XYZ file of N, CA, C and O in Angstrom:
868
model
N -8.137 18.693 -8.476
C -8.610 17.528 -7.719
C -10.097 17.309 -8.005
O -10.911 18.225 -7.913
N -10.468 16.086 -8.392
C -11.854 15.781 -8.722
C -12.665 15.542 -7.455
O -12.265 14.778 -6.585
N -13.802 16.223 -7.366
C -14.655 16.062 -6.187
C -15.309 14.688 -6.197
O -15.635 14.144 -7.253
N -15.470 14.104 -5.002
C -16.149 12.819 -4.912
C -17.627 13.001 -5.244
O -18.219 14.048 -4.965
N -18.226 11.998 -5.856
C -19.626 12.065 -6.271
C -20.509 11.542 -5.149
O -20.317 10.423 -4.672
N -21.465 12.358 -4.713
C -22.401 11.946 -3.665
C -23.428 11.008 -4.270
O -23.972 11.258 -5.352
N -23.680 9.904 -3.587
C -24.560 8.864 -4.145
C -26.041 9.113 -3.880
O -26.879 8.327 -4.294
N -26.358 10.194 -3.181
C -27.759 10.506 -2.926
C -28.168 10.202 -1.507
O -27.495 9.466 -0.786
N -29.280 10.783 -1.068
C -29.780 10.602 0.290
C -30.627 9.336 0.388
O -31.361 8.999 -0.537
N -30.488 8.648 1.519
C -31.375 7.521 1.784
C -32.803 8.033 1.950
O -33.032 9.164 2.379
N -33.764 7.181 1.632
C -35.170 7.585 1.716
C -35.559 7.991 3.130
O -36.415 8.857 3.325
N -34.928 7.365 4.138
C -35.284 7.668 5.522
C -34.237 8.537 6.218
O -34.162 8.566 7.438
N -33.421 9.255 5.431
C -32.411 10.137 6.018
C -33.080 11.214 6.865
O -34.134 11.757 6.494
N -32.473 11.504 8.007
C -33.041 12.512 8.910
C -32.992 13.888 8.256
O -32.045 14.231 7.563
N -34.029 14.699 8.500
C -34.077 16.066 7.984
C -34.143 17.037 9.142
O -34.805 16.772 10.145
N -33.436 18.152 9.012
C -33.337 19.109 10.091
C -34.004 20.422 9.713
O -33.947 20.847 8.553
N -34.630 21.102 10.684
C -35.215 22.414 10.396
C -34.126 23.469 10.235
O -33.150 23.502 10.994
N -34.273 24.325 9.239
C -33.333 25.423 8.983
C -34.135 26.711 8.874
O -35.134 26.750 8.151
N -33.737 27.781 9.589
C -34.462 29.045 9.472
C -34.528 29.509 8.018
O -33.526 29.459 7.290
N -35.696 29.940 7.588
C -35.900 30.316 6.190
C -34.947 31.422 5.748
O -34.469 31.422 4.602
N -34.637 32.357 6.641
C -33.760 33.475 6.260
C -32.351 33.011 5.919
O -31.639 33.666 5.147
N -31.935 31.870 6.477
C -30.602 31.361 6.164
C -30.520 30.906 4.713
O -29.444 30.881 4.115
N -31.664 30.552 4.148
C -31.696 30.114 2.748
C -32.159 31.217 1.812
O -32.397 30.962 0.626
N -32.272 32.432 2.326
C -32.683 33.556 1.474
C -31.727 34.731 1.684
O -30.637 34.754 1.117
N -32.091 35.696 2.523
C -31.266 36.899 2.672
C -29.879 36.600 3.232
O -28.873 37.153 2.762
N -29.792 35.720 4.222
C -28.476 35.404 4.792
C -27.596 34.658 3.797
O -26.371 34.807 3.814
N -28.206 33.871 2.931
C -27.436 33.156 1.925
C -26.741 34.138 0.985
O -25.651 33.876 0.477
N -27.373 35.268 0.772
C -26.767 36.329 -0.048
C -25.672 37.050 0.732
O -24.595 37.340 0.203
N -25.920 37.304 2.006
C -24.997 38.125 2.806
C -23.747 37.372 3.247
O -22.673 37.959 3.358
N -23.883 36.093 3.549
C -22.738 35.336 4.072
C -21.850 34.909 2.909
O -22.194 34.025 2.126
N -20.688 35.553 2.823
C -19.751 35.250 1.744
C -18.616 34.350 2.209
O -17.910 33.765 1.381
N -18.435 34.238 3.529
C -17.325 33.459 4.066
C -17.740 32.002 4.255
O -18.726 31.717 4.944
N -16.981 31.087 3.661
C -17.329 29.671 3.709
C -17.277 29.127 5.138
O -18.130 28.331 5.535
N -16.290 29.560 5.924
C -16.167 29.075 7.299
C -17.367 29.494 8.135
O -17.886 28.709 8.936
N -17.834 30.721 7.957
C -19.002 31.193 8.702
C -20.232 30.374 8.348
O -20.998 29.960 9.234
N -20.442 30.133 7.059
C -21.621 29.385 6.626
C -21.578 27.946 7.147
O -22.577 27.426 7.657
N -20.422 27.300 7.055
C -20.317 25.906 7.503
C -20.476 25.781 9.014
O -21.106 24.843 9.507
N -19.927 26.752 9.752
C -20.090 26.714 11.212
C -21.552 26.922 11.596
O -22.055 26.282 12.526
N -22.225 27.809 10.890
C -23.638 28.060 11.172
C -24.473 26.814 10.890
O -25.327 26.417 11.692
N -24.222 26.176 9.757
C -24.980 24.971 9.405
C -24.685 23.827 10.370
O -25.596 23.093 10.770
N -23.433 23.683 10.766
C -23.099 22.603 11.695
C -23.675 22.869 13.082
O -24.078 21.935 13.787
N -23.727 24.147 13.474
C -24.400 24.488 14.725
C -25.849 24.022 14.690
O -26.357 23.449 15.660
N -26.534 24.269 13.579
C -27.936 23.866 13.462
C -28.080 22.351 13.568
O -29.072 21.858 14.125
N -27.101 21.610 13.059
C -27.148 20.152 13.192
C -27.067 19.771 14.664
O -27.854 18.950 15.152
N -26.103 20.345 15.391
C -25.962 20.024 16.811
C -27.193 20.485 17.602
O -27.647 19.793 18.513
N -27.724 21.657 17.260
C -28.889 22.178 17.962
C -30.067 21.215 17.826
O -30.830 21.004 18.775
N -30.220 20.609 16.642
C -31.340 19.696 16.403
C -31.243 18.431 17.246
O -32.243 17.735 17.438
N -30.062 18.120 17.767
C -29.911 16.935 18.610
C -30.321 17.196 20.062
O -30.437 16.262 20.850
N -30.514 18.482 20.410
C -30.824 18.846 21.791
C -32.325 18.739 22.053
O -33.143 18.883 21.148
N -32.668 18.511 23.309
C -34.070 18.510 23.722
C -34.300 19.642 24.711
O -33.354 20.203 25.266
N -35.557 19.967 24.935
C -35.863 21.049 25.860
C -35.683 22.409 25.218
O -35.408 22.530 24.022
N -35.849 23.449 26.013
C -35.715 24.814 25.519
C -35.148 25.700 26.634
O -35.426 25.473 27.808
N -34.317 26.667 26.271
C -33.819 26.902 24.912
C -32.712 25.916 24.545
O -31.960 25.479 25.404
N -32.637 25.586 23.273
C -31.596 24.674 22.817
C -30.282 25.423 22.707
O -30.229 26.523 22.157
N -29.217 24.807 23.219
C -27.919 25.467 23.185
C -26.830 24.428 22.999
O -26.991 23.272 23.375
N -25.713 24.856 22.433
C -24.603 23.965 22.100
C -23.320 24.557 22.671
O -23.062 25.746 22.485
N -22.496 23.768 23.378
C -21.219 24.296 23.856
C -20.336 24.743 22.692
O -20.252 24.064 21.665
N -19.698 25.893 22.846
C -18.763 26.354 21.819
C -17.690 25.301 21.579
O -17.270 25.056 20.444
N -17.263 24.653 22.647
C -16.204 23.650 22.534
C -16.613 22.476 21.650
O -15.761 21.806 21.068
N -17.920 22.210 21.551
C -18.383 21.122 20.686
C -18.083 21.424 19.226
O -17.629 20.551 18.475
N -18.321 22.659 18.810
C -17.993 23.030 17.428
C -16.489 23.065 17.217
O -15.983 22.654 16.164
N -15.761 23.568 18.200
C -14.303 23.648 18.057
C -13.674 22.279 17.840
O -12.658 22.160 17.164
N -14.261 21.258 18.451
C -13.692 19.909 18.380
C -14.415 19.016 17.378
O -14.132 17.827 17.307
N -15.338 19.572 16.601
C -16.184 18.771 15.722
C -15.377 18.215 14.541
O -14.767 18.966 13.777
N -15.381 16.893 14.393
C -14.598 16.240 13.346
C -15.069 16.630 11.950
O -14.256 16.789 11.038
N -16.380 16.763 11.760
C -16.906 17.136 10.447
C -16.434 18.536 10.060
O -15.993 18.774 8.927
N -16.501 19.480 11.006
C -16.032 20.837 10.720
C -14.533 20.874 10.456
O -14.066 21.604 9.577
N -13.776 20.107 11.225
C -12.330 20.076 11.003
C -12.008 19.600 9.594
O -11.127 20.146 8.923
N -12.726 18.586 9.138
C -12.510 18.104 7.776
C -13.034 19.091 6.734
O -12.459 19.244 5.662
N -14.127 19.776 7.054
C -14.755 20.680 6.084
C -14.022 22.008 5.960
O -13.967 22.599 4.874
N -13.452 22.484 7.084
C -12.842 23.822 7.096
C -11.319 23.751 7.105
O -10.652 24.612 6.532
N -10.766 22.752 7.766
C -9.335 22.555 7.681
C -8.532 22.788 8.937
O -7.435 22.259 9.064
N -9.044 23.582 9.881
C -8.269 23.827 11.102
C -9.173 24.378 12.196
O -10.240 24.938 11.921
N -8.694 24.230 13.442
C -9.434 24.775 14.577
C -9.494 26.300 14.516
O -10.485 26.910 14.937
N -8.453 26.923 13.981
C -8.442 28.388 13.860
C -9.549 28.860 12.924
O -10.201 29.887 13.182
N -9.767 28.123 11.837
C -10.826 28.499 10.902
C -12.208 28.309 11.523
O -13.131 29.083 11.270
N -12.360 27.263 12.331
C -13.625 27.075 13.046
C -13.858 28.246 13.987
O -14.961 28.807 14.048
N -12.824 28.627 14.722
C -12.934 29.756 15.649
C -13.330 31.031 14.900
O -14.187 31.802 15.357
N -12.734 31.234 13.749
C -13.045 32.429 12.955
C -14.474 32.379 12.431
O -15.199 33.385 12.445
N -14.908 31.203 11.989
C -16.276 31.062 11.486
C -17.305 31.322 12.563
O -18.331 31.984 12.316
N -17.056 30.827 13.774
C -17.968 31.080 14.891
C -18.027 32.568 15.199
O -19.100 33.150 15.391
N -16.841 33.200 15.247
C -16.783 34.633 15.564
C -17.550 35.468 14.542
O -18.252 36.424 14.904
N -17.456 35.097 13.268
C -18.179 35.833 12.232
C -19.688 35.659 12.383
O -20.461 36.611 12.178
N -20.120 34.445 12.729
C -21.558 34.200 12.912
C -22.093 34.978 14.107
O -23.209 35.516 14.072
N -21.295 35.060 15.181
C -21.710 35.832 16.358
C -21.723 37.323 16.027
O -22.648 38.054 16.400
N -20.702 37.775 15.304
C -20.638 39.189 14.914
C -21.805 39.562 14.010
O -22.378 40.652 14.144
N -22.181 38.682 13.104
C -23.303 38.969 12.206
C -24.619 39.020 12.977
O -25.541 39.745 12.604
N -24.705 38.202 14.046
C -25.928 38.186 14.829
C -26.808 36.984 14.573
O -27.933 36.912 15.075
N -26.310 35.996 13.824
C -27.098 34.780 13.638
C -27.015 33.882 14.873
O -27.949 33.156 15.182
N -25.873 33.961 15.577
C -25.680 33.167 16.783
C -25.373 34.070 17.972
O -24.852 35.171 17.807
N -25.710 33.587 19.157
C -25.367 34.241 20.422
C -24.337 33.368 21.120
O -24.481 32.150 21.170
N -23.295 34.007 21.664
C -22.342 33.282 22.498
C -22.447 33.812 23.921
O -22.332 35.017 24.151
N -22.696 32.914 24.867
C -22.854 33.325 26.259
C -22.336 32.232 27.177
O -22.814 31.100 27.128
N -21.340 32.563 28.003
C -20.778 31.640 28.999
C -20.326 30.318 28.382
O -20.450 29.258 28.985
N -19.814 30.388 27.160
C -19.338 29.172 26.507
C -20.393 28.407 25.743
O -20.115 27.337 25.206
N -21.615 28.947 25.691
C -22.706 28.325 24.939
C -22.949 29.095 23.639
O -22.732 30.300 23.572
N -23.464 28.404 22.638
C -23.950 29.035 21.414
C -25.447 28.784 21.286
O -25.923 27.676 21.525
N -26.179 29.841 20.913
C -27.620 29.735 20.700
C -27.967 30.458 19.408
O -27.287 31.413 19.008
N -29.030 30.000 18.753
C -29.568 30.744 17.625
C -30.141 32.053 18.142
O -30.814 32.070 19.177
N -29.853 33.153 17.464
C -30.328 34.443 17.962
C -31.819 34.606 17.680
O -32.252 34.756 16.543
N -32.603 34.526 18.730
C -34.036 34.803 18.708
C -34.338 35.660 19.933
O -33.539 35.688 20.886
N -35.455 36.359 19.960
C -35.780 37.147 21.153
C -35.832 36.301 22.421
O -35.357 36.722 23.477
N -36.390 35.103 22.332
C -36.481 34.232 23.499
C -35.089 33.817 23.984
O -34.809 33.820 25.194
N -34.214 33.465 23.040
C -32.874 33.045 23.426
C -32.044 34.203 23.966
O -31.211 34.020 24.853
N -32.272 35.391 23.457
C -31.564 36.557 23.987
C -31.930 36.790 25.447
O -31.072 37.134 26.266
N -33.203 36.603 25.775
C -33.631 36.794 27.162
C -33.077 35.704 28.070
O -32.781 35.943 29.246
N -32.930 34.500 27.520
C -32.507 33.364 28.348
C -30.993 33.245 28.475
O -30.502 32.633 29.426
N -30.251 33.826 27.549
C -28.815 33.567 27.461
C -28.062 33.889 28.741
O -27.146 33.164 29.138
N -28.432 34.952 29.417
C -27.693 35.366 30.605
C -27.909 34.489 31.821
O -27.216 34.661 32.833
N -28.841 33.540 31.752
C -29.165 32.713 32.910
C -28.361 31.413 32.967
O -28.453 30.675 33.927
N -27.562 31.148 31.955
C -26.846 29.880 31.904
C -25.561 29.931 32.714
O -24.877 30.945 32.775
N -25.228 28.785 33.312
C -23.904 28.633 33.887
C -22.904 28.338 32.773
O -23.252 28.247 31.598
N -21.657 28.188 33.152
C -20.617 27.944 32.156
C -20.845 26.613 31.457
O -21.242 25.626 32.078
N -20.574 26.593 30.162
C -20.742 25.370 29.380
C -19.675 24.359 29.758
O -18.550 24.728 30.106
N -20.006 23.071 29.687
C -19.003 22.035 29.993
C -17.966 21.947 28.893
O -18.210 22.346 27.755
N -16.816 21.410 29.250
C -15.818 21.134 28.232
C -16.291 19.984 27.370
O -17.219 19.260 27.716
N -15.630 19.800 26.242
C -16.056 18.752 25.311
C -14.828 18.013 24.804
O -13.865 18.638 24.380
N -14.872 16.681 24.866
C -13.765 15.878 24.365
C -13.848 15.812 22.846
O -14.903 15.570 22.276
N -12.731 16.045 22.203
C -12.712 16.069 20.739
C -13.116 14.724 20.165
O -12.717 13.676 20.657
N -13.933 14.777 19.127
C -14.258 13.566 18.368
C -13.216 13.438 17.276
O -13.082 14.314 16.436
N -12.445 12.377 17.311
C -11.366 12.223 16.344
C -11.870 12.196 14.917
O -13.001 11.818 14.641
N -11.028 12.574 13.995
C -11.425 12.601 12.596
C -11.590 11.187 12.053
O -10.739 10.326 12.272
N -12.665 10.948 11.339
C -12.874 9.626 10.739
C -12.117 9.504 9.433
O -12.710 9.439 8.374
N -10.782 9.484 9.498
C -9.987 9.555 8.282
C -9.979 8.254 7.490
O -9.833 8.255 6.279
N -10.090 7.095 8.198
C -9.973 5.841 7.482
C -11.210 5.532 6.643
O -11.117 5.177 5.492
N -12.404 5.635 7.248
C -13.636 5.301 6.551
C -14.689 6.359 6.848
O -15.614 6.130 7.605
N -14.546 7.572 6.290
C -15.471 8.650 6.644
C -16.922 8.336 6.355
O -17.813 8.825 7.018
N -17.205 7.468 5.377
C -18.589 7.177 5.039
C -19.335 6.514 6.192
O -20.530 6.690 6.355
N -18.627 5.712 6.997
C -19.265 5.042 8.127
C -19.713 6.071 9.160
O -20.815 5.976 9.708
N -18.873 7.057 9.438
C -19.223 8.105 10.398
C -20.398 8.934 9.877
O -21.323 9.262 10.615
N -20.351 9.282 8.605
C -21.438 10.061 8.018
C -22.737 9.255 8.030
O -23.804 9.784 8.327
N -22.634 7.973 7.712
C -23.812 7.103 7.710
C -24.436 7.046 9.095
O -25.661 7.093 9.245
N -23.602 6.942 10.122
C -24.109 6.880 11.493
C -24.823 8.180 11.855
O -25.928 8.167 12.410
N -24.206 9.317 11.549
C -24.803 10.606 11.893
C -26.132 10.820 11.182
O -27.077 11.355 11.760
N -26.193 10.430 9.923
C -27.397 10.689 9.136
C -28.547 9.752 9.492
O -29.712 10.088 9.282
N -28.225 8.580 10.039
C -29.270 7.582 10.265
C -29.522 7.215 11.718
O -30.619 6.772 12.057
N -28.509 7.379 12.575
C -28.642 6.929 13.961
C -28.688 8.101 14.933
O -29.636 8.242 15.700
N -27.683 8.967 14.920
C -27.674 10.092 15.853
C -26.312 10.738 15.950
O -25.445 10.539 15.099
N -26.126 11.505 17.011
C -24.906 12.280 17.174
C -23.688 11.370 17.322
O -23.723 10.362 18.018
N -22.603 11.775 16.668
C -21.357 11.028 16.747
C -20.573 11.504 17.961
O -19.871 12.505 17.920
N -20.702 10.806 19.076
C -19.991 11.149 20.304
C -18.589 10.533 20.270
O -18.314 9.638 19.461
N -17.683 10.992 21.132
C -16.345 10.383 21.164
C -16.387 8.883 21.402
O -15.633 8.131 20.783
N -17.276 8.426 22.293
C -17.371 6.995 22.588
C -17.830 6.211 21.363
O -17.261 5.165 21.028
N -18.851 6.720 20.679
C -19.352 6.026 19.491
C -18.303 6.029 18.384
O -18.126 5.036 17.671
N -17.575 7.145 18.237
C -16.512 7.205 17.222
C -15.466 6.128 17.474
O -15.012 5.449 16.544
N -15.101 5.946 18.743
C -14.135 4.898 19.082
C -14.707 3.510 18.791
O -13.995 2.620 18.311
N -15.992 3.316 19.116
C -16.627 2.012 18.858
C -16.663 1.711 17.360
O -16.433 0.575 16.932
N -16.953 2.729 16.557
C -16.991 2.532 15.107
C -15.618 2.162 14.566
O -15.490 1.276 13.707
N -14.586 2.847 15.043
C -13.230 2.521 14.604
C -12.869 1.072 14.961
O -12.304 0.338 14.144
N -13.189 0.703 16.215
C -12.878 -0.652 16.659
C -13.642 -1.692 15.833
O -13.095 -2.741 15.466
N -14.909 -1.397 15.543
C -15.721 -2.331 14.758
C -15.184 -2.457 13.337
O -15.184 -3.554 12.755
N -14.708 -1.344 12.757
C -14.138 -1.379 11.421
C -12.921 -2.300 11.365
O -12.674 -2.959 10.360
N -12.152 -2.317 12.469
C -10.957 -3.162 12.511
C -11.310 -4.629 12.781
O -10.635 -5.533 12.292
N -12.362 -4.849 13.560
C -12.689 -6.212 13.983
C -13.479 -6.992 12.951
O -13.261 -8.201 12.772
N -14.418 -6.318 12.272
C -15.339 -7.038 11.395
C -14.972 -6.855 9.921
O -14.321 -5.873 9.549
N -15.414 -7.772 9.063
C -15.109 -7.666 7.632
C -15.655 -6.385 7.015
O -16.587 -5.769 7.531
N -15.069 -6.003 5.896
C -15.462 -4.772 5.207
C -16.953 -4.790 4.869
O -17.472 -5.781 4.341
N -17.628 -3.703 5.172
C -19.037 -3.558 4.840
C -20.002 -3.987 5.924
O -21.186 -3.641 5.870
N -19.518 -4.727 6.919
C -20.423 -5.215 7.963
C -21.012 -4.071 8.785
O -22.199 -4.109 9.135
N -20.200 -3.091 9.131
C -20.708 -2.001 9.968
C -21.799 -1.238 9.227
O -22.863 -0.937 9.784
N -21.558 -0.938 7.952
C -22.580 -0.235 7.166
C -23.874 -1.041 7.103
O -24.969 -0.511 7.266
N -23.741 -2.353 6.869
C -24.920 -3.210 6.785
C -25.657 -3.279 8.120
O -26.895 -3.322 8.164
N -24.895 -3.277 9.217
C -25.525 -3.330 10.543
C -26.280 -2.036 10.834
O -27.345 -2.062 11.466
N -25.753 -0.903 10.376
C -26.469 0.367 10.525
C -27.797 0.298 9.774
O -28.850 0.695 10.293
N -27.769 -0.201 8.551
C -29.003 -0.308 7.765
C -29.997 -1.251 8.437
O -31.211 -0.996 8.412
N -29.507 -2.323 9.054
C -30.414 -3.242 9.743
C -31.062 -2.558 10.947
O -32.247 -2.765 11.231
N -30.276 -1.737 11.666
C -30.829 -1.006 12.808
C -31.916 -0.033 12.361
O -32.948 0.109 13.025
N -31.698 0.623 11.231
C -32.710 1.546 10.703
C -33.971 0.781 10.323
O -35.093 1.186 10.639
N -33.801 -0.353 9.645
C -34.952 -1.153 9.217
C -35.759 -1.652 10.408
O -36.990 -1.771 10.341
N -35.070 -1.920 11.528
C -35.745 -2.410 12.730
C -36.237 -1.273 13.618
O -36.821 -1.523 14.666
N -35.986 -0.025 13.186
C -36.328 1.159 13.982
C -35.715 1.071 15.384
O -36.349 1.384 16.386
N -34.459 0.613 15.419
C -33.720 0.489 16.686
C -32.418 1.268 16.526
O -31.345 0.700 16.387
N -32.543 2.571 16.529
C -31.416 3.442 16.173
C -30.519 3.703 17.384
O -30.639 4.725 18.055
N -29.622 2.783 17.628
C -28.668 2.950 18.725
C -27.422 2.153 18.422
O -27.469 1.143 17.683
N -26.289 2.571 19.014
C -25.073 1.810 18.817
C -25.179 0.441 19.473
O -24.631 -0.543 18.976
N -25.875 0.329 20.602
C -26.028 -0.958 21.277
C -26.660 -1.985 20.342
O -26.243 -3.143 20.300
N -27.672 -1.574 19.615
C -28.329 -2.501 18.696
C -27.383 -2.885 17.563
O -27.282 -4.062 17.195
N -26.673 -1.904 17.013
C -25.728 -2.178 15.927
C -24.658 -3.157 16.396
O -24.312 -4.112 15.699
N -24.130 -2.912 17.617
C -23.123 -3.810 18.159
C -23.645 -5.224 18.343
O -22.931 -6.210 18.105
N -24.907 -5.348 18.770
C -25.507 -6.670 18.955
C -25.669 -7.382 17.617
O -25.480 -8.602 17.523
N -26.018 -6.637 16.568
C -26.132 -7.231 15.234
C -24.778 -7.773 14.783
O -24.668 -8.900 14.281
N -23.727 -6.985 14.983
C -22.392 -7.411 14.573
C -21.945 -8.646 15.351
O -21.347 -9.572 14.776
N -22.234 -8.681 16.644
C -21.886 -9.850 17.451
C -22.618 -11.091 16.957
O -22.040 -12.188 16.902
N -23.893 -10.931 16.625
C -24.672 -12.087 16.136
C -24.111 -12.598 14.814
O -23.991 -13.809 14.610
N -23.763 -11.674 13.904
C -23.197 -12.092 12.626
C -21.868 -12.818 12.824
O -21.572 -13.795 12.148
N -21.065 -12.300 13.739
C -19.762 -12.924 13.987
C -19.938 -14.323 14.557
O -19.203 -15.254 14.214
N -20.935 -14.485 15.419
C -21.172 -15.759 16.094
C -21.853 -16.776 15.184
O -21.487 -17.953 15.141
N -22.866 -16.305 14.422
C -23.721 -17.241 13.699
C -23.583 -17.181 12.181
O -24.160 -17.983 11.481
N -22.835 -16.188 11.702
C -22.713 -16.036 10.267
C -23.601 -14.924 9.756
O -24.768 -14.826 10.138
N -23.075 -14.097 8.910
C -23.825 -12.967 8.372
C -24.839 -13.459 7.345
O -24.557 -14.312 6.525
N -26.028 -12.889 7.436
C -27.051 -13.216 6.450
C -27.912 -14.407 6.802
O -28.773 -14.797 6.020
N -27.684 -14.990 7.975
C -28.525 -16.116 8.398
C -28.741 -16.063 9.884
O -27.912 -15.582 10.627
N -29.883 -16.574 10.323
C -30.172 -16.685 11.744
C -30.003 -18.117 12.222
O -30.256 -18.440 13.355
N -29.618 -19.014 11.320
C -29.455 -20.412 11.707
C -28.053 -20.628 12.257
O -27.069 -20.360 11.593
N -27.954 -21.129 13.466
C -26.646 -21.318 14.069
C -25.929 -22.542 13.510
O -24.725 -22.524 13.296
N -26.661 -23.632 13.313
C -26.056 -24.834 12.757
C -25.015 -25.466 13.653
O -24.191 -26.260 13.204
N -24.998 -25.110 14.931
C -23.988 -25.644 15.833
C -24.655 -26.559 16.846
O -25.742 -26.279 17.335
N -24.017 -27.680 17.177
C -24.603 -28.586 18.164
C -24.687 -27.925 19.522
O -23.836 -27.112 19.891
N -25.758 -28.306 20.260
C -25.897 -27.758 21.597
C -26.479 -26.360 21.616
O -26.543 -25.732 22.661
N -26.895 -25.826 20.470
C -27.471 -24.496 20.385
C -28.899 -24.600 19.878
O -29.279 -25.568 19.221
N -29.706 -23.597 20.173
C -31.045 -23.554 19.603
C -30.929 -23.449 18.094
O -29.996 -22.858 17.562
N -31.907 -24.004 17.380
C -31.854 -23.970 15.924
C -31.822 -22.539 15.407
O -31.104 -22.209 14.476
N -32.621 -21.675 16.022
C -32.671 -20.283 15.566
C -31.860 -19.420 16.526
O -32.089 -19.415 17.724
N -30.888 -18.689 15.987
C -30.029 -17.844 16.820
C -30.800 -16.641 17.323
O -31.824 -16.258 16.766
N -30.298 -16.054 18.381
C -30.941 -14.868 18.939
C -30.861 -13.705 17.971
O -29.842 -13.487 17.325
N -31.919 -12.918 17.881
C -31.854 -11.663 17.152
C -31.133 -10.643 18.011
O -30.927 -10.829 19.204
N -30.772 -9.502 17.391
C -30.090 -8.451 18.140
C -30.968 -7.941 19.275
O -30.489 -7.686 20.380
N -32.263 -7.797 19.023
C -33.170 -7.304 20.058
C -33.253 -8.282 21.223
O -33.273 -7.885 22.392
N -33.287 -9.591 20.911
C -33.334 -10.596 21.961
C -32.048 -10.619 22.773
O -32.062 -10.794 23.994
N -30.927 -10.408 22.089
C -29.650 -10.372 22.783
C -29.589 -9.203 23.756
O -29.126 -9.342 24.894
N -30.077 -8.035 23.327
C -30.106 -6.874 24.199
C -31.001 -7.125 25.414
O -30.674 -6.731 26.539
N -32.140 -7.798 25.183
C -33.054 -8.078 26.283
C -32.406 -9.021 27.292
O -32.551 -8.828 28.510
N -31.679 -10.009 26.828
C -30.998 -10.917 27.736
C -29.944 -10.183 28.568
O -29.747 -10.459 29.737
N -29.247 -9.249 27.927
C -28.232 -8.483 28.653
C -28.868 -7.651 29.742
O -28.324 -7.515 30.835
N -30.034 -7.061 29.456
C -30.704 -6.242 30.475
C -31.139 -7.086 31.671
O -31.131 -6.610 32.808
N -31.540 -8.321 31.402
C -32.007 -9.193 32.479
C -30.870 -9.743 33.327
O -31.066 -10.100 34.475
N -29.682 -9.860 32.716
C -28.554 -10.457 33.431
C -27.903 -9.469 34.386
O -28.120 -8.297 34.331
């Protein structure tokens, strides 16, 4: 089977911090693909958290669509997590996962039980849209995954990707903004702000203006 060719990273693609040892000594020691992928995906989820210490529910990795596609099954994800905890790169406490550091070891016992997590369905139809959203906008939550699927069905091919790029260009990285862009294109035509319809203002609302009107209403 021929591997798909990656087209390269966008100039403004988000970059995540990775512990240096993971790219040196641990890279030599970790021979299991599931362990390595679970560790890397944990770091992605950890980077989305705010505050300290940063922690991720175990259930989030178990239900992660990217890991399911990358590893193949929930059992393999479970095994990869267990290997990372056994090695000592991750701490598991009360349903949470943390990067093993002295500070996190001291804090781990103070947490209550982690919340459950609703599975994010696999983006089987158009995986590039899900990847594009994660790399440019933010975490792919179950709600956003459903919105992306619905938008893929409602709008012409390529519109969702283009709307994501417009949100990045406007530095308005949210699904609300993307949805407003798609609504404007559907209403006024893609690629133009001129409505051309009687009884309407000559210049159609931008996505930002539409969001502002919604907040006021």
